[in-house]
């Protein structure tokens, strides 16, 4: 497999990259980690006339907590998200998801911005952004705008970003003190794309009652699917076996998976319920340390 011919551009400043993107717009692709772009270039699923490599733009590589939000630059590598104490303290759900993202070599090169902008509905970070109600900052020569994750993902590999816009920053609300996180997924092999999965952040009181729940399924629909009905059933209740059964049933009813060569729609739906129950049991385990 060989990629089509293209002009390689390597700006060193964000302003330069945005000018290039404005000039070439729909005929350009942005190269960050390249873990998604290089394969689809090689298979000629996309044929850009220009590839804009943003790896020299150091201003896009940062992790910092500012009050009640965690700001992450789009060029931040997966491995940084996994090992950063700042990330682990502010948003432990991100840390919990990272071991499921690809393999070690992919995590060294892959970026959070590249993963989210690629908008693969089976990607863990897209689900985490949706579950935590992250804001996505899009930049262009026209300025910047912020789009909530719930409005960013439109369909398979499609987002609300305009052709001349680049995802430059992801802003996560800091998880509440006492929040517990869990990630469960089913894949053919560890590191492969998820056939189905769930991410969650749960807040409980001292009596075990769920005060707030953020549940999101991925790999089961054209976008990461927030499990709103399941959240409503869980909130305000002590999650015993009966409640967990109700929550799982609601989750299974709210998704519309498709069948493919890897798994049937019925299998994906059933496994979503199973994984949700497992994840909730993990998150609510009294032996698991809550977020300090």
GROMACS .gro file of C-alpha atoms in nm:
model
  292
    1UNK     CA    1   0.000   0.000   0.000
    2UNK     CA    2   0.126   0.342  -0.091
    3UNK     CA    3  -0.024   0.682  -0.010
    4UNK     CA    4  -0.121   0.917  -0.292
    5UNK     CA    5   0.109   1.207  -0.378
    6UNK     CA    6   0.070   1.513  -0.160
    7UNK     CA    7   0.263   1.825  -0.063
    8UNK     CA    8   0.410   1.800   0.287
    9UNK     CA    9   0.389   2.117   0.498
   10UNK     CA   10   0.547   2.151   0.843
   11UNK     CA   11   0.455   2.480   1.016
   12UNK     CA   12   0.623   2.574   1.345
   13UNK     CA   13   0.358   2.814   1.471
   14UNK     CA   14  -0.017   2.767   1.518
   15UNK     CA   15  -0.090   3.083   1.320
   16UNK     CA   16   0.107   2.944   1.026
   17UNK     CA   17  -0.079   2.612   1.043
   18UNK     CA   18  -0.416   2.788   1.046
   19UNK     CA   19  -0.318   3.000   0.746
   20UNK     CA   20  -0.223   2.685   0.556
   21UNK     CA   21  -0.547   2.518   0.656
   22UNK     CA   22  -0.747   2.821   0.545
   23UNK     CA   23  -0.567   2.825   0.210
   24UNK     CA   24  -0.607   2.457   0.130
   25UNK     CA   25  -0.921   2.380   0.335
   26UNK     CA   26  -1.093   2.066   0.202
   27UNK     CA   27  -0.781   1.957   0.011
   28UNK     CA   28  -0.571   1.926   0.330
   29UNK     CA   29  -0.535   1.686   0.620
   30UNK     CA   30  -0.372   1.762   0.955
   31UNK     CA   31  -0.103   1.518   1.071
   32UNK     CA   32  -0.054   1.486   1.448
   33UNK     CA   33   0.040   1.140   1.578
   34UNK     CA   34  -0.049   0.985   1.245
   35UNK     CA   35  -0.181   0.662   1.400
   36UNK     CA   36  -0.511   0.700   1.213
   37UNK     CA   37  -0.415   0.922   0.921
   38UNK     CA   38  -0.119   0.721   0.789
   39UNK     CA   39  -0.315   0.394   0.750
   40UNK     CA   40  -0.607   0.558   0.569
   41UNK     CA   41  -0.362   0.748   0.347
   42UNK     CA   42  -0.188   0.423   0.263
   43UNK     CA   43  -0.520   0.257   0.180
   44UNK     CA   44  -0.610   0.568  -0.023
   45UNK     CA   45  -0.934   0.613   0.165
   46UNK     CA   46  -0.847   0.983   0.166
   47UNK     CA   47  -0.651   1.169  -0.104
   48UNK     CA   48  -0.547   1.511   0.028
   49UNK     CA   49  -0.331   1.729  -0.194
   50UNK     CA   50  -0.163   1.873   0.120
   51UNK     CA   51  -0.066   1.722   0.455
   52UNK     CA   52  -0.004   1.973   0.735
   53UNK     CA   53   0.226   1.827   1.000
   54UNK     CA   54   0.167   2.008   1.331
   55UNK     CA   55   0.421   1.814   1.540
   56UNK     CA   56   0.659   2.112   1.558
   57UNK     CA   57   0.397   2.334   1.721
   58UNK     CA   58   0.498   2.292   2.086
   59UNK     CA   59   0.225   2.531   2.201
   60UNK     CA   60  -0.030   2.253   2.139
   61UNK     CA   61   0.139   2.010   2.379
   62UNK     CA   62   0.031   2.087   2.736
   63UNK     CA   63  -0.163   1.961   3.036
   64UNK     CA   64  -0.265   2.206   3.306
   65UNK     CA   65  -0.531   2.238   3.569
   66UNK     CA   66  -0.698   2.574   3.606
   67UNK     CA   67  -0.947   2.580   3.891
   68UNK     CA   68  -1.228   2.339   3.816
   69UNK     CA   69  -1.117   2.249   3.461
   70UNK     CA   70  -0.837   2.044   3.308
   71UNK     CA   71  -0.697   2.190   2.986
   72UNK     CA   72  -0.524   1.952   2.746
   73UNK     CA   73  -0.351   2.059   2.425
   74UNK     CA   74  -0.449   1.869   2.114
   75UNK     CA   75  -0.091   1.750   2.055
   76UNK     CA   76  -0.063   1.586   2.397
   77UNK     CA   77   0.043   1.222   2.356
   78UNK     CA   78  -0.157   0.930   2.493
   79UNK     CA   79   0.137   0.823   2.709
   80UNK     CA   80   0.141   1.164   2.876
   81UNK     CA   81  -0.228   1.130   2.960
   82UNK     CA   82  -0.160   0.789   3.113
   83UNK     CA   83   0.136   0.893   3.328
   84UNK     CA   84   0.046   1.253   3.422
   85UNK     CA   85  -0.033   1.305   3.791
   86UNK     CA   86  -0.220   1.622   3.697
   87UNK     CA   87  -0.453   1.423   3.472
   88UNK     CA   88  -0.492   1.142   3.726
   89UNK     CA   89  -0.584   1.384   4.005
   90UNK     CA   90  -0.824   1.596   3.800
   91UNK     CA   91  -0.989   1.340   3.571
   92UNK     CA   92  -0.917   0.980   3.674
   93UNK     CA   93  -1.156   0.853   3.406
   94UNK     CA   94  -0.902   0.963   3.143
   95UNK     CA   95  -0.626   0.770   3.319
   96UNK     CA   96  -0.850   0.464   3.350
   97UNK     CA   97  -0.924   0.468   2.976
   98UNK     CA   98  -0.569   0.507   2.846
   99UNK     CA   99  -0.446   0.145   2.888
  100UNK     CA  100  -0.720   0.040   2.645
  101UNK     CA  101  -0.604   0.283   2.374
  102UNK     CA  102  -0.409   0.085   2.115
  103UNK     CA  103  -0.071  -0.061   2.205
  104UNK     CA  104   0.238   0.088   2.369
  105UNK     CA  105   0.393   0.216   2.045
  106UNK     CA  106   0.063   0.377   1.945
  107UNK     CA  107   0.034   0.551   2.281
  108UNK     CA  108   0.382   0.699   2.243
  109UNK     CA  109   0.288   0.866   1.913
  110UNK     CA  110  -0.090   0.905   1.920
  111UNK     CA  111  -0.245   1.231   2.039
  112UNK     CA  112  -0.568   1.319   2.214
  113UNK     CA  113  -0.656   1.573   1.946
  114UNK     CA  114  -0.594   1.328   1.665
  115UNK     CA  115  -0.809   1.063   1.830
  116UNK     CA  116  -1.101   1.294   1.902
  117UNK     CA  117  -1.087   1.470   1.564
  118UNK     CA  118  -1.081   1.132   1.386
  119UNK     CA  119  -1.417   1.060   1.556
  120UNK     CA  120  -1.404   0.682   1.549
  121UNK     CA  121  -1.714   0.576   1.746
  122UNK     CA  122  -1.516   0.288   1.897
  123UNK     CA  123  -1.245   0.519   2.036
  124UNK     CA  124  -1.215   0.541   2.414
  125UNK     CA  125  -1.121   0.910   2.429
  126UNK     CA  126  -1.426   1.014   2.228
  127UNK     CA  127  -1.641   0.834   2.484
  128UNK     CA  128  -1.456   0.989   2.778
  129UNK     CA  129  -1.501   1.338   2.631
  130UNK     CA  130  -1.872   1.270   2.587
  131UNK     CA  131  -1.918   1.123   2.935
  132UNK     CA  132  -1.741   1.412   3.108
  133UNK     CA  133  -1.911   1.683   2.897
  134UNK     CA  134  -1.579   1.812   2.766
  135UNK     CA  135  -1.557   2.130   2.560
  136UNK     CA  136  -1.361   2.115   2.234
  137UNK     CA  137  -1.181   2.430   2.121
  138UNK     CA  138  -1.170   2.474   1.743
  139UNK     CA  139  -0.934   2.731   1.593
  140UNK     CA  140  -0.913   2.894   1.252
  141UNK     CA  141  -0.794   3.223   1.103
  142UNK     CA  142  -1.144   3.349   1.181
  143UNK     CA  143  -1.092   3.295   1.555
  144UNK     CA  144  -1.183   3.023   1.802
  145UNK     CA  145  -1.509   2.864   1.907
  146UNK     CA  146  -1.597   2.607   2.169
  147UNK     CA  147  -1.818   2.308   2.095
  148UNK     CA  148  -1.945   2.065   2.359
  149UNK     CA  149  -1.854   1.703   2.292
  150UNK     CA  150  -2.224   1.619   2.269
  151UNK     CA  151  -2.248   1.839   1.957
  152UNK     CA  152  -1.906   1.765   1.808
  153UNK     CA  153  -1.954   1.404   1.696
  154UNK     CA  154  -2.204   1.383   1.410
  155UNK     CA  155  -2.162   1.034   1.264
  156UNK     CA  156  -1.896   0.782   1.173
  157UNK     CA  157  -1.570   0.981   1.136
  158UNK     CA  158  -1.769   1.303   1.099
  159UNK     CA  159  -1.757   1.607   1.327
  160UNK     CA  160  -1.897   1.958   1.338
  161UNK     CA  161  -1.552   2.110   1.268
  162UNK     CA  162  -1.539   2.322   0.953
  163UNK     CA  163  -1.278   2.238   0.684
  164UNK     CA  164  -1.058   2.531   0.789
  165UNK     CA  165  -1.080   2.456   1.162
  166UNK     CA  166  -0.835   2.262   1.376
  167UNK     CA  167  -0.901   2.106   1.715
  168UNK     CA  168  -0.647   2.278   1.940
  169UNK     CA  169  -0.759   2.215   2.299
  170UNK     CA  170  -0.985   1.989   2.502
  171UNK     CA  171  -1.130   2.124   2.827
  172UNK     CA  172  -1.253   1.868   3.082
  173UNK     CA  173  -1.448   1.956   3.396
  174UNK     CA  174  -1.257   1.829   3.698
  175UNK     CA  175  -1.431   1.526   3.846
  176UNK     CA  176  -1.590   1.581   4.184
  177UNK     CA  177  -1.418   1.474   4.504
  178UNK     CA  178  -1.524   1.118   4.580
  179UNK     CA  179  -1.593   1.039   4.216
  180UNK     CA  180  -1.520   0.682   4.109
  181UNK     CA  181  -1.433   0.585   3.752
  182UNK     CA  182  -1.438   0.265   3.550
  183UNK     CA  183  -1.384   0.151   3.192
  184UNK     CA  184  -1.490  -0.183   3.049
  185UNK     CA  185  -1.464  -0.294   2.687
  186UNK     CA  186  -1.478  -0.604   2.472
  187UNK     CA  187  -1.224  -0.642   2.191
  188UNK     CA  188  -1.092  -0.937   1.994
  189UNK     CA  189  -0.747  -0.870   2.142
  190UNK     CA  190  -0.631  -0.613   2.394
  191UNK     CA  191  -0.547  -0.294   2.206
  192UNK     CA  192  -0.777  -0.371   1.913
  193UNK     CA  193  -1.074  -0.152   1.832
  194UNK     CA  194  -1.355  -0.211   2.080
  195UNK     CA  195  -1.651  -0.418   1.968
  196UNK     CA  196  -1.837  -0.248   2.250
  197UNK     CA  197  -1.740  -0.065   2.565
  198UNK     CA  198  -1.855   0.164   2.843
  199UNK     CA  199  -1.693   0.444   3.044
  200UNK     CA  200  -1.837   0.588   3.362
  201UNK     CA  201  -1.785   0.833   3.646
  202UNK     CA  202  -2.001   0.783   3.956
  203UNK     CA  203  -2.053   1.006   4.261
  204UNK     CA  204  -2.201   0.857   4.580
  205UNK     CA  205  -2.275   0.976   4.932
  206UNK     CA  206  -2.166   0.810   5.255
  207UNK     CA  207  -2.468   0.577   5.250
  208UNK     CA  208  -2.391   0.445   4.904
  209UNK     CA  209  -2.663   0.640   4.723
  210UNK     CA  210  -2.563   0.754   4.375
  211UNK     CA  211  -2.572   1.134   4.359
  212UNK     CA  212  -2.463   1.164   3.997
  213UNK     CA  213  -2.375   0.924   3.716
  214UNK     CA  214  -2.207   0.977   3.381
  215UNK     CA  215  -2.236   0.671   3.158
  216UNK     CA  216  -2.132   0.647   2.794
  217UNK     CA  217  -2.125   0.349   2.557
  218UNK     CA  218  -1.891   0.331   2.257
  219UNK     CA  219  -1.852   0.100   1.960
  220UNK     CA  220  -2.230   0.050   1.949
  221UNK     CA  221  -2.357   0.344   1.745
  222UNK     CA  222  -2.240   0.605   1.495
  223UNK     CA  223  -2.125   0.830   1.781
  224UNK     CA  224  -2.037   0.773   2.148
  225UNK     CA  225  -2.378   0.727   2.308
  226UNK     CA  226  -2.454   0.886   2.644
  227UNK     CA  227  -2.681   0.651   2.839
  228UNK     CA  228  -2.919   0.916   2.970
  229UNK     CA  229  -3.205   0.686   3.074
  230UNK     CA  230  -2.967   0.455   3.256
  231UNK     CA  231  -2.820   0.756   3.437
  232UNK     CA  232  -3.164   0.868   3.550
  233UNK     CA  233  -3.252   0.523   3.682
  234UNK     CA  234  -2.927   0.499   3.877
  235UNK     CA  235  -2.925   0.849   4.027
  236UNK     CA  236  -3.075   0.878   4.374
  237UNK     CA  237  -3.070   0.505   4.442
  238UNK     CA  238  -2.848   0.254   4.617
  239UNK     CA  239  -2.727   0.028   4.334
  240UNK     CA  240  -2.818  -0.323   4.445
  241UNK     CA  241  -2.856  -0.612   4.201
  242UNK     CA  242  -3.211  -0.517   4.109
  243UNK     CA  243  -3.113  -0.159   4.031
  244UNK     CA  244  -2.813  -0.271   3.827
  245UNK     CA  245  -3.045  -0.495   3.627
  246UNK     CA  246  -3.273  -0.200   3.551
  247UNK     CA  247  -2.977   0.015   3.453
  248UNK     CA  248  -2.837  -0.251   3.219
  249UNK     CA  249  -3.176  -0.307   3.057
  250UNK     CA  250  -3.221   0.066   2.997
  251UNK     CA  251  -2.876   0.089   2.842
  252UNK     CA  252  -2.944  -0.200   2.606
  253UNK     CA  253  -3.271  -0.043   2.492
  254UNK     CA  254  -3.111   0.296   2.422
  255UNK     CA  255  -2.844   0.187   2.172
  256UNK     CA  256  -2.873   0.088   1.808
  257UNK     CA  257  -2.567  -0.122   1.722
  258UNK     CA  258  -2.504  -0.265   1.378
  259UNK     CA  259  -2.384  -0.609   1.275
  260UNK     CA  260  -2.055  -0.657   1.096
  261UNK     CA  261  -1.796  -0.929   1.037
  262UNK     CA  262  -1.676  -0.901   1.398
  263UNK     CA  263  -1.999  -0.909   1.598
  264UNK     CA  264  -2.373  -0.907   1.556
  265UNK     CA  265  -2.593  -0.624   1.672
  266UNK     CA  266  -2.753  -0.852   1.933
  267UNK     CA  267  -2.412  -0.947   2.071
  268UNK     CA  268  -2.306  -0.583   2.099
  269UNK     CA  269  -2.632  -0.492   2.272
  270UNK     CA  270  -2.610  -0.780   2.520
  271UNK     CA  271  -2.243  -0.716   2.596
  272UNK     CA  272  -2.311  -0.348   2.660
  273UNK     CA  273  -2.542  -0.448   2.943
  274UNK     CA  274  -2.289  -0.698   3.078
  275UNK     CA  275  -2.001  -0.449   3.063
  276UNK     CA  276  -2.209  -0.176   3.224
  277UNK     CA  277  -2.289  -0.400   3.521
  278UNK     CA  278  -1.923  -0.498   3.551
  279UNK     CA  279  -1.810  -0.138   3.532
  280UNK     CA  280  -2.058  -0.021   3.794
  281UNK     CA  281  -1.953  -0.303   4.026
  282UNK     CA  282  -1.592  -0.197   3.977
  283UNK     CA  283  -1.663   0.173   4.028
  284UNK     CA  284  -1.875   0.113   4.338
  285UNK     CA  285  -1.639  -0.141   4.496
  286UNK     CA  286  -1.570  -0.019   4.849
  287UNK     CA  287  -1.209  -0.136   4.812
  288UNK     CA  288  -1.147   0.098   4.519
  289UNK     CA  289  -1.004   0.432   4.634
  290UNK     CA  290  -1.229   0.725   4.558
  291UNK     CA  291  -1.093   1.043   4.402
  292UNK     CA  292  -0.928   1.250   4.675
   0.00000   0.00000   0.00000
